[in-house]
mmCIF file of C-alpha atoms in Angstrom:
data_model
loop_
_atom_site.group_PDB
_atom_site.id
_atom_site.type_symbol
_atom_site.label_atom_id
_atom_site.label_comp_id
_atom_site.label_asym_id
_atom_site.label_seq_id
_atom_site.Cartn_x
_atom_site.Cartn_y
_atom_site.Cartn_z
ATOM 1 C CA MET A 12 165.592 110.097 136.954
ATOM 2 C CA ASP A 13 168.811 111.023 135.590
ATOM 3 C CA SER A 14 171.818 108.142 135.931
ATOM 4 C CA SER A 15 174.832 108.861 138.186
ATOM 5 C CA SER A 16 177.918 110.550 136.266
ATOM 6 C CA PRO A 17 180.894 112.234 137.191
ATOM 7 C CA SER A 18 179.362 115.888 136.690
ATOM 8 C CA ARG A 19 176.674 115.027 138.773
ATOM 9 C CA SER A 20 178.753 113.872 141.349
ATOM 10 C CA SER A 21 180.732 117.048 141.694
ATOM 11 C CA ARG A 22 177.349 119.175 142.151
ATOM 12 C CA ILE A 23 176.524 116.971 144.803
ATOM 13 C CA ALA A 24 179.546 116.729 146.613
ATOM 14 C CA PRO A 25 179.156 119.704 148.818
ATOM 15 C CA VAL A 26 175.829 118.948 149.999
ATOM 16 C CA VAL A 27 176.764 115.230 150.922
ATOM 17 C CA ALA A 28 179.346 117.372 152.853
ATOM 18 C CA LEU A 29 176.930 120.355 153.988
ATOM 19 C CA ALA A 30 174.549 116.943 155.924
ATOM 20 C CA ALA A 31 177.359 115.598 157.709
ATOM 21 C CA ALA A 32 178.083 118.659 159.512
ATOM 22 C CA VAL A 33 174.892 119.933 160.203
ATOM 23 C CA ALA A 34 174.179 116.113 161.943
ATOM 24 C CA LEU A 35 174.541 116.552 165.758
ATOM 25 C CA THR A 36 174.787 113.902 167.638
ATOM 26 C CA LEU A 37 172.234 112.997 169.672
ATOM 27 C CA ALA A 38 170.738 110.656 172.172
ATOM 28 C CA GLY A 39 167.648 108.493 170.790
ATOM 29 C CA CYS A 40 164.472 108.639 172.232
ATOM 30 C CA SER A 41 161.837 105.975 172.313
ATOM 31 C CA SER A 42 159.507 106.115 169.346
ATOM 32 C CA SER A 43 156.076 104.223 168.964
ATOM 33 C CA SER A 44 155.090 102.455 165.978
ATOM 34 C CA GLY A 45 151.937 104.037 164.979
ATOM 35 C CA GLY A 46 148.665 105.044 164.290
ATOM 36 C CA LYS A 47 147.645 107.061 161.285
ATOM 37 C CA LYS A 48 147.901 110.287 163.650
ATOM 38 C CA SER A 49 149.522 110.753 167.115
ATOM 39 C CA GLU A 50 152.032 113.455 168.559
ATOM 40 C CA GLU A 51 155.260 112.484 169.695
ATOM 41 C CA SER A 52 157.732 114.231 172.220
ATOM 42 C CA ALA A 53 161.654 113.300 172.824
ATOM 43 C CA ASP A 54 162.172 113.367 176.268
ATOM 44 C CA GLY A 55 165.604 111.591 175.928
ATOM 45 C CA ALA A 56 167.439 114.141 173.649
ATOM 46 C CA SER A 57 170.241 115.189 175.357
ATOM 47 C CA ALA A 58 170.954 118.767 173.583
ATOM 48 C CA GLY A 59 170.503 122.340 175.039
ATOM 49 C CA LYS A 60 166.668 123.528 173.630
ATOM 50 C CA ALA A 61 166.190 126.473 171.839
ATOM 51 C CA SER A 62 164.744 129.527 173.233
ATOM 52 C CA THR A 63 163.061 130.602 170.160
ATOM 53 C CA PRO A 64 159.003 130.432 170.257
ATOM 54 C CA GLN A 65 157.508 126.955 170.045
ATOM 55 C CA MET A 66 156.605 126.207 166.424
ATOM 56 C CA THR A 67 154.304 123.346 165.291
ATOM 57 C CA VAL A 68 155.430 120.759 162.059
ATOM 58 C CA ALA A 69 153.685 118.350 160.465
ATOM 59 C CA LEU A 70 155.436 115.073 159.182
ATOM 60 C CA VAL A 71 153.437 113.290 156.955
ATOM 61 C CA THR A 72 154.897 110.027 155.479
ATOM 62 C CA HIS A 73 153.678 106.899 153.846
ATOM 63 C CA GLN A 74 154.593 104.393 156.664
ATOM 64 C CA SER A 75 152.542 101.151 156.713
ATOM 65 C CA PRO A 76 151.524 99.526 159.297
ATOM 66 C CA GLY A 77 154.051 98.177 161.433
ATOM 67 C CA ASP A 78 156.964 99.013 158.970
ATOM 68 C CA THR A 79 159.493 99.598 161.682
ATOM 69 C CA PHE A 80 161.687 101.631 159.269
ATOM 70 C CA TRP A 81 159.713 104.538 160.296
ATOM 71 C CA ASP A 82 160.465 104.383 163.976
ATOM 72 C CA ILE A 83 163.786 105.284 162.863
ATOM 73 C CA VAL A 84 162.958 108.040 160.721
ATOM 74 C CA ARG A 85 160.661 109.542 163.558
ATOM 75 C CA LYS A 86 163.079 109.034 166.340
ATOM 76 C CA GLY A 87 165.250 111.291 163.948
ATOM 77 C CA ALA A 88 163.002 114.058 163.964
ATOM 78 C CA GLU A 89 161.968 113.845 167.489
ATOM 79 C CA ALA A 90 165.420 114.421 168.607
ATOM 80 C CA ALA A 91 165.124 117.609 166.125
ATOM 81 C CA ALA A 92 161.942 118.746 167.434
ATOM 82 C CA ALA A 93 163.515 118.740 171.289
ATOM 83 C CA LYS A 94 166.317 120.457 170.496
ATOM 84 C CA ASP A 95 164.609 123.311 168.373
ATOM 85 C CA ASN A 96 161.386 124.009 170.624
ATOM 86 C CA VAL A 97 159.440 122.283 167.944
ATOM 87 C CA LYS A 98 155.957 120.575 168.992
ATOM 88 C CA LEU A 99 155.913 117.643 165.929
ATOM 89 C CA VAL A 100 152.532 116.255 165.136
ATOM 90 C CA TYR A 101 153.200 113.063 163.072
ATOM 91 C CA SER A 102 150.571 111.238 160.934
ATOM 92 C CA ALA A 103 151.239 108.653 158.475
ATOM 93 C CA ASP A 104 148.851 106.256 155.641
ATOM 94 C CA PRO A 105 150.576 104.076 152.703
ATOM 95 C CA ASN A 106 147.405 105.178 150.557
ATOM 96 C CA ALA A 107 148.429 108.457 148.613
ATOM 97 C CA GLY A 108 144.951 109.740 148.710
ATOM 98 C CA ASN A 109 144.754 109.594 152.681
ATOM 99 C CA GLN A 110 148.263 111.164 152.802
ATOM 100 C CA ALA A 111 147.089 113.839 150.992
ATOM 101 C CA ASN A 112 143.782 114.054 153.089
ATOM 102 C CA LEU A 113 146.666 114.389 156.367
ATOM 103 C CA ILE A 114 148.576 117.052 154.459
ATOM 104 C CA GLN A 115 145.272 118.918 153.947
ATOM 105 C CA ASN A 116 144.641 118.446 157.805
ATOM 106 C CA ALA A 117 147.985 120.090 158.534
ATOM 107 C CA ILE A 118 147.275 122.796 156.439
ATOM 108 C CA ASP A 119 143.710 123.402 157.960
ATOM 109 C CA GLN A 120 145.612 123.279 162.072
ATOM 110 C CA LYS A 121 147.552 125.981 160.506
ATOM 111 C CA VAL A 122 150.926 124.481 160.943
ATOM 112 C CA ASP A 123 154.345 126.425 160.717
ATOM 113 C CA GLY A 124 155.899 123.601 158.219
ATOM 114 C CA ILE A 125 155.114 120.555 156.830
ATOM 115 C CA ALA A 126 157.675 117.566 155.879
ATOM 116 C CA VAL A 127 156.207 115.032 153.551
ATOM 117 C CA THR A 128 157.653 112.118 151.574
ATOM 118 C CA LEU A 129 156.664 111.462 147.928
ATOM 119 C CA ALA A 130 156.491 107.873 147.327
ATOM 120 C CA LYS A 131 153.616 108.925 145.182
ATOM 121 C CA PRO A 132 153.986 112.511 144.088
ATOM 122 C CA ASP A 133 151.152 113.219 141.285
ATOM 123 C CA ALA A 134 148.768 112.452 143.910
ATOM 124 C CA LEU A 135 150.441 115.111 146.514
ATOM 125 C CA LYS A 136 150.728 118.137 143.935
ATOM 126 C CA ASP A 137 147.510 119.759 144.328
ATOM 127 C CA VAL A 138 147.437 119.679 148.185
ATOM 128 C CA ILE A 139 151.380 120.744 148.336
ATOM 129 C CA ALA A 140 150.634 123.507 146.233
ATOM 130 C CA LYS A 141 147.623 124.563 148.663
ATOM 131 C CA ALA A 142 150.349 124.393 151.403
ATOM 132 C CA LYS A 143 152.187 127.096 149.626
ATOM 133 C CA THR A 144 149.315 129.274 148.714
ATOM 134 C CA ALA A 145 148.708 129.512 152.683
ATOM 135 C CA LYS A 146 152.535 130.526 153.183
ATOM 136 C CA ILE A 147 153.076 126.971 155.019
ATOM 137 C CA PRO A 148 156.766 125.823 154.345
ATOM 138 C CA VAL A 149 157.187 122.358 152.727
ATOM 139 C CA VAL A 150 160.355 120.000 152.592
ATOM 140 C CA GLY A 151 160.584 116.654 151.401
ATOM 141 C CA LEU A 152 162.518 113.592 152.784
ATOM 142 C CA ASN A 153 162.867 110.105 151.845
ATOM 143 C CA SER A 154 160.977 109.251 148.792
ATOM 144 C CA GLY A 155 160.526 111.789 145.790
ATOM 145 C CA VAL A 156 164.572 113.088 145.059
ATOM 146 C CA SER A 157 163.484 113.547 141.237
ATOM 147 C CA GLU A 158 160.205 115.205 142.167
ATOM 148 C CA TRP A 159 160.759 117.553 144.905
ATOM 149 C CA LYS A 160 161.846 120.577 142.641
ATOM 150 C CA ASN A 161 158.837 120.094 140.273
ATOM 151 C CA LEU A 162 156.351 120.141 143.250
ATOM 152 C CA GLY A 163 157.902 123.308 144.346
ATOM 153 C CA LEU A 164 159.044 121.762 148.043
ATOM 154 C CA MET A 165 162.053 124.100 149.568
ATOM 155 C CA GLU A 166 164.467 121.643 150.250
ATOM 156 C CA PHE A 167 164.832 117.645 150.064
ATOM 157 C CA PHE A 168 166.882 114.843 152.247
ATOM 158 C CA GLY A 169 167.274 111.519 151.456
ATOM 159 C CA GLN A 170 169.277 109.205 148.729
ATOM 160 C CA ASP A 171 169.268 109.197 145.074
ATOM 161 C CA GLU A 172 167.221 105.884 144.546
ATOM 162 C CA THR A 173 168.554 105.461 141.240
ATOM 163 C CA VAL A 174 172.185 105.897 142.235
ATOM 164 C CA ALA A 175 171.345 103.562 145.235
ATOM 165 C CA GLY A 176 170.215 100.895 142.918
ATOM 166 C CA GLU A 177 173.292 101.610 140.020
ATOM 167 C CA ALA A 178 175.771 101.215 142.905
ATOM 168 C CA LEU A 179 174.282 98.013 144.143
ATOM 169 C CA GLY A 180 173.899 96.715 140.593
ATOM 170 C CA ASN A 181 177.937 96.874 140.481
ATOM 171 C CA ARG A 182 178.570 95.381 143.904
ATOM 172 C CA LEU A 183 176.767 92.593 142.427
ATOM 173 C CA ASN A 184 178.866 92.204 139.419
ATOM 174 C CA SER A 185 182.132 92.611 141.852
ATOM 175 C CA GLU A 186 179.808 89.563 143.532
ATOM 176 C CA GLY A 187 180.073 87.608 140.405
ATOM 177 C CA ALA A 188 176.153 87.463 140.362
ATOM 178 C CA LYS A 189 174.523 86.277 137.367
ATOM 179 C CA LYS A 190 170.809 86.346 137.777
ATOM 180 C CA ALA A 191 168.986 88.624 140.189
ATOM 181 C CA VAL A 192 165.465 89.163 141.467
ATOM 182 C CA CYS A 193 164.041 92.620 142.714
ATOM 183 C CA VAL A 194 161.282 92.134 145.399
ATOM 184 C CA ILE A 195 159.223 95.376 145.532
ATOM 185 C CA GLN A 196 157.145 95.662 148.244
ATOM 186 C CA GLU A 197 154.639 98.084 147.042
ATOM 187 C CA GLN A 198 153.829 98.626 143.631
ATOM 188 C CA GLY A 199 153.212 102.215 142.255
ATOM 189 C CA ASN A 200 156.112 103.635 144.683
ATOM 190 C CA ILE A 201 158.145 105.829 143.167
ATOM 191 C CA GLY A 202 161.479 105.569 145.063
ATOM 192 C CA LEU A 203 161.208 101.619 144.829
ATOM 193 C CA THR A 204 160.967 101.751 141.334
ATOM 194 C CA GLN A 205 163.684 103.601 140.700
ATOM 195 C CA ARG A 206 166.150 101.218 143.036
ATOM 196 C CA CYS A 207 164.948 98.052 140.943
ATOM 197 C CA ALA A 208 165.731 100.328 137.769
ATOM 198 C CA GLY A 209 169.124 101.674 138.970
ATOM 199 C CA VAL A 210 170.123 97.646 139.513
ATOM 200 C CA LYS A 211 169.053 96.795 136.335
ATOM 201 C CA ASN A 212 171.384 100.131 134.950
ATOM 202 C CA THR A 213 174.240 98.595 135.580
ATOM 203 C CA PHE A 214 173.795 95.038 136.595
ATOM 204 C CA SER A 215 175.523 93.060 133.677
ATOM 205 C CA GLY A 216 173.414 89.968 134.714
ATOM 206 C CA THR A 217 169.642 89.288 134.171
ATOM 207 C CA THR A 218 167.444 91.268 136.577
ATOM 208 C CA GLU A 219 163.897 90.195 136.937
ATOM 209 C CA THR A 220 161.285 92.496 139.053
ATOM 210 C CA LEU A 221 159.126 90.320 141.717
ATOM 211 C CA TYR A 222 156.577 92.162 143.233
ATOM 212 C CA VAL A 223 155.162 91.284 146.662
ATOM 213 C CA ASN A 224 151.921 92.388 149.104
ATOM 214 C CA GLY A 225 154.195 94.147 152.034
ATOM 215 C CA THR A 226 151.564 94.160 154.053
ATOM 216 C CA ASP A 227 150.880 90.627 154.317
ATOM 217 C CA MET A 228 154.511 89.068 155.441
ATOM 218 C CA PRO A 229 153.647 85.496 154.859
ATOM 219 C CA SER A 230 152.387 86.204 151.585
ATOM 220 C CA VAL A 231 155.798 88.076 150.979
ATOM 221 C CA LYS A 232 157.478 84.656 152.225
ATOM 222 C CA SER A 233 155.164 82.590 149.807
ATOM 223 C CA THR A 234 155.915 84.359 146.888
ATOM 224 C CA ILE A 235 159.499 84.436 147.270
ATOM 225 C CA THR A 236 159.768 80.847 148.348
ATOM 226 C CA ALA A 237 157.660 80.073 144.801
ATOM 227 C CA LYS A 238 160.281 82.234 142.969
ATOM 228 C CA LEU A 239 162.776 80.402 144.305
ATOM 229 C CA SER A 240 161.711 77.172 143.815
ATOM 230 C CA GLN A 241 160.809 77.541 140.314
ATOM 231 C CA ASP A 242 163.893 79.279 139.044
ATOM 232 C CA LYS A 243 167.253 77.798 140.832
ATOM 233 C CA ALA A 244 169.386 80.047 138.256
ATOM 234 C CA ILE A 245 168.690 82.821 140.729
ATOM 235 C CA ASP A 246 171.768 83.447 142.775
ATOM 236 C CA TYR A 247 170.798 87.144 144.119
ATOM 237 C CA VAL A 248 168.097 88.050 146.063
ATOM 238 C CA VAL A 249 167.893 91.912 146.212
ATOM 239 C CA THR A 250 165.272 93.407 148.692
ATOM 240 C CA LEU A 251 164.377 96.956 149.197
ATOM 241 C CA GLY A 252 163.606 96.964 153.211
ATOM 242 C CA ALA A 253 165.094 95.135 156.225
ATOM 243 C CA PRO A 254 161.843 93.356 157.230
ATOM 244 C CA PHE A 255 161.673 91.394 153.613
ATOM 245 C CA ALA A 256 165.376 90.797 153.643
ATOM 246 C CA LEU A 257 164.750 88.824 156.423
ATOM 247 C CA THR A 258 161.823 86.886 155.207
ATOM 248 C CA ALA A 259 163.814 86.224 152.393
ATOM 249 C CA VAL A 260 166.378 84.545 154.451
ATOM 250 C CA GLN A 261 163.162 82.182 155.461
ATOM 251 C CA SER A 262 162.161 82.008 151.997
ATOM 252 C CA LYS A 263 165.697 80.927 150.749
ATOM 253 C CA ALA A 264 165.284 77.955 153.192
ATOM 254 C CA ASP A 265 162.299 76.914 152.198
ATOM 255 C CA ALA A 266 162.920 76.875 148.910
ATOM 256 C CA SER A 267 166.628 75.118 149.105
ATOM 257 C CA SER A 268 168.261 77.795 147.515
ATOM 258 C CA LYS A 269 171.977 78.983 147.248
ATOM 259 C CA ALA A 270 170.827 82.469 145.986
ATOM 260 C CA LYS A 271 172.467 84.766 148.400
ATOM 261 C CA ILE A 272 170.329 87.972 149.658
ATOM 262 C CA ALA A 273 171.345 92.101 149.766
ATOM 263 C CA THR A 274 168.874 94.601 150.710
ATOM 264 C CA PHE A 275 168.427 98.564 150.894
ATOM 265 C CA ASP A 276 168.133 99.650 154.407
ATOM 266 C CA LEU A 277 168.901 98.744 157.762
ATOM 267 C CA ASN A 278 167.680 97.700 161.177
ATOM 268 C CA LYS A 279 168.975 96.018 164.471
ATOM 269 C CA ASP A 280 168.047 92.391 163.107
ATOM 270 C CA LEU A 281 169.301 93.157 159.666
ATOM 271 C CA THR A 282 172.795 93.986 161.297
ATOM 272 C CA SER A 283 172.954 90.762 163.251
ATOM 273 C CA ALA A 284 171.743 88.938 159.859
ATOM 274 C CA ILE A 285 174.830 90.589 158.159
ATOM 275 C CA ASP A 286 177.103 89.651 160.584
ATOM 276 C CA GLN A 287 176.107 86.166 160.634
ATOM 277 C CA GLY A 288 176.175 85.913 157.247
ATOM 278 C CA THR A 289 172.669 85.215 156.157
ATOM 279 C CA ILE A 290 172.691 88.771 154.213
ATOM 280 C CA GLU A 291 175.398 89.633 152.516
ATOM 281 C CA PHE A 292 175.261 93.572 152.549
ATOM 282 C CA ALA A 293 172.812 96.574 152.918
ATOM 283 C CA VAL A 294 172.621 100.070 151.242
ATOM 284 C CA ASP A 295 171.878 102.372 153.858
ATOM 285 C CA GLN A 296 170.045 105.602 153.616
ATOM 286 C CA GLN A 297 170.375 106.969 156.979
ATOM 287 C CA PRO A 298 166.793 107.491 157.933
ATOM 288 C CA TYR A 299 167.257 108.924 160.950
ATOM 289 C CA LEU A 300 169.122 111.869 159.435
ATOM 290 C CA GLN A 301 166.198 112.118 156.967
ATOM 291 C CA GLY A 302 163.810 112.841 159.893
ATOM 292 C CA TYR A 303 166.009 114.931 161.819
ATOM 293 C CA LEU A 304 167.472 117.078 159.253
ATOM 294 C CA ALA A 305 163.814 117.573 157.455
ATOM 295 C CA ILE A 306 162.505 119.063 160.586
ATOM 296 C CA ASP A 307 165.751 120.759 162.037
ATOM 297 C CA SER A 308 165.635 122.678 158.205
ATOM 298 C CA LEU A 309 162.103 124.217 158.834
ATOM 299 C CA TRP A 310 163.156 125.702 162.367
ATOM 300 C CA LEU A 311 166.430 127.051 160.456
ATOM 301 C CA TYR A 312 164.174 128.464 157.762
ATOM 302 C CA LYS A 313 161.574 130.218 160.401
ATOM 303 C CA ASN A 314 164.402 131.705 162.199
ATOM 304 C CA ASN A 315 167.699 132.244 160.420
ATOM 305 C CA GLY A 316 165.951 132.118 156.931
ATOM 306 C CA ASN A 317 168.725 129.181 155.759
ATOM 307 C CA TYR A 318 168.085 126.556 153.240
ATOM 308 C CA MET A 319 170.175 123.406 153.124
ATOM 309 C CA GLY A 320 171.199 122.562 149.497
ATOM 310 C CA GLY A 321 170.318 126.548 148.549
ATOM 311 C CA GLY A 322 167.057 125.142 147.348
ATOM 312 C CA GLU A 323 168.701 123.775 144.107
ATOM 313 C CA GLN A 324 170.119 120.669 145.294
ATOM 314 C CA PRO A 325 169.246 117.914 147.656
ATOM 315 C CA VAL A 326 171.060 116.681 151.148
ATOM 316 C CA LEU A 327 172.616 112.859 150.354
ATOM 317 C CA THR A 328 172.003 110.955 153.280
ATOM 318 C CA GLY A 329 172.923 107.679 151.225
ATOM 319 C CA PRO A 330 173.686 105.232 149.655
ATOM 320 C CA ALA A 331 176.568 103.718 151.928
ATOM 321 C CA PHE A 332 177.149 100.023 151.925
ATOM 322 C CA VAL A 333 177.164 97.932 155.079
ATOM 323 C CA ASP A 334 178.689 94.290 154.715
ATOM 324 C CA LYS A 335 180.621 92.436 157.023
ATOM 325 C CA THR A 336 183.600 94.264 157.047
ATOM 326 C CA ASN A 337 182.389 97.777 158.604
ATOM 327 C CA VAL A 338 179.081 96.070 160.483
ATOM 328 C CA ASP A 339 180.634 95.986 163.678
ATOM 329 C CA ALA A 340 180.400 99.951 163.634
ATOM 330 C CA VAL A 341 177.446 100.202 162.704
ATOM 331 C CA ALA A 342 175.717 97.638 165.151
ATOM 332 C CA SER A 343 175.570 99.577 167.945
ATOM 333 C CA PHE A 344 174.014 102.844 166.814
ATOM 334 C CA ALA A 345 171.117 100.578 164.683
ATOM 335 C CA ALA A 346 170.387 98.982 168.310
ATOM 336 C CA LYS A 347 169.968 102.358 169.510
ATOM 337 C CA GLY A 348 167.706 103.157 166.824
ATOM 338 C CA THR A 349 169.426 105.786 164.846
ATOM 339 C CA ARG A 350 171.201 103.730 161.926
#
C-alpha cells in the first residue's frame, strides 16, 4: 500500500466527509458474540423502517471466537438492516478457506448482497468472482483497503491501515519513544501487517514485531511478558486490538517494565484504561460505522443505484486518536457499543 502524501489526502478528504454525512445517529441494539453462522435482528433500532421490499444481505467476516471488536461491527450492521428492511445473515471464520466457503454459501442462497472483510484477500479472490458472475453486489469493510478494487468490489468502508500505522508512528515520535514492539495477533492478516509496517515507516526509533496467538490470551500474556522481561529498552508496546492492550497492561506489571502501551481500536474497558492512565492512547477506526455503511450501501445500490466513493475511492472511517484529552467524549458511546 502506498504511504500517505498530500496529494492522496486531498483525494480522500471528500470521501471522509461523505461518510460523515451519510452516517445517522441510531440507538444501538444488543449483539451476541458468536457462532460461525447466525441471523441477527435489531429490534432496538430507533429509526423508521424503509418501505422497500425486504432484501437479504450476508455479512461475512474473519472474526475469531470471543473477539468483541466484531460485536461493534455487527451492531452497526444490525442498525442499518433494521432501518432498511434488510434480513441480515452474519457468519464468520478466521480461517480464510472457511471464510471463502461461507461466501459460497451466501451465493448459493441467492442473497441480494454480500459485505465481506478481506484479511486474506488472495484466498477470497475466486469466490468473490463467483459472486460477480451471479450478479450479486459485493462490498468490503474493515480489512483490505489496498485490495478491494483489484478484487472488483463496488465499495469499501474502513481505514487505510498503513496511514493509521504511520500516524501512530508519528505519535510515538512526539512522545519521545525510542524502542517499540508491535504485537501482531494473527499472522498473515494483511491489515495487521500494514499497521505495523506503517508504524515502522514513520517512527524514528527502533521497531520490532512480536507475533502472538490471538486466540489464546494466556499465551499472549506470557509472550509479551517474556519480551518485556528480556528487553528493558522497550519503552512502548503497540497492540493491534483492545483486548491485547488490556492484556499487555498485565504483562507490563508481571515483567516490572516501564514501557507505555498504545493500541489500535476501542472498547468500553479500553476507554476506562485510557482514563486511568494505564494505556496512553488508541487509534479508533469506528467499526460501528463500518458495519452500518456496508449494509446501508447495498440498500442504496439496489434501490437508488448509488455508489459511495463513486466506486473509485474508499470511504474512510479512521484513523482518529483517543487519549486523555477526549476520552470522556467517547466513553459513553463506547459503553453503548457504538465506538
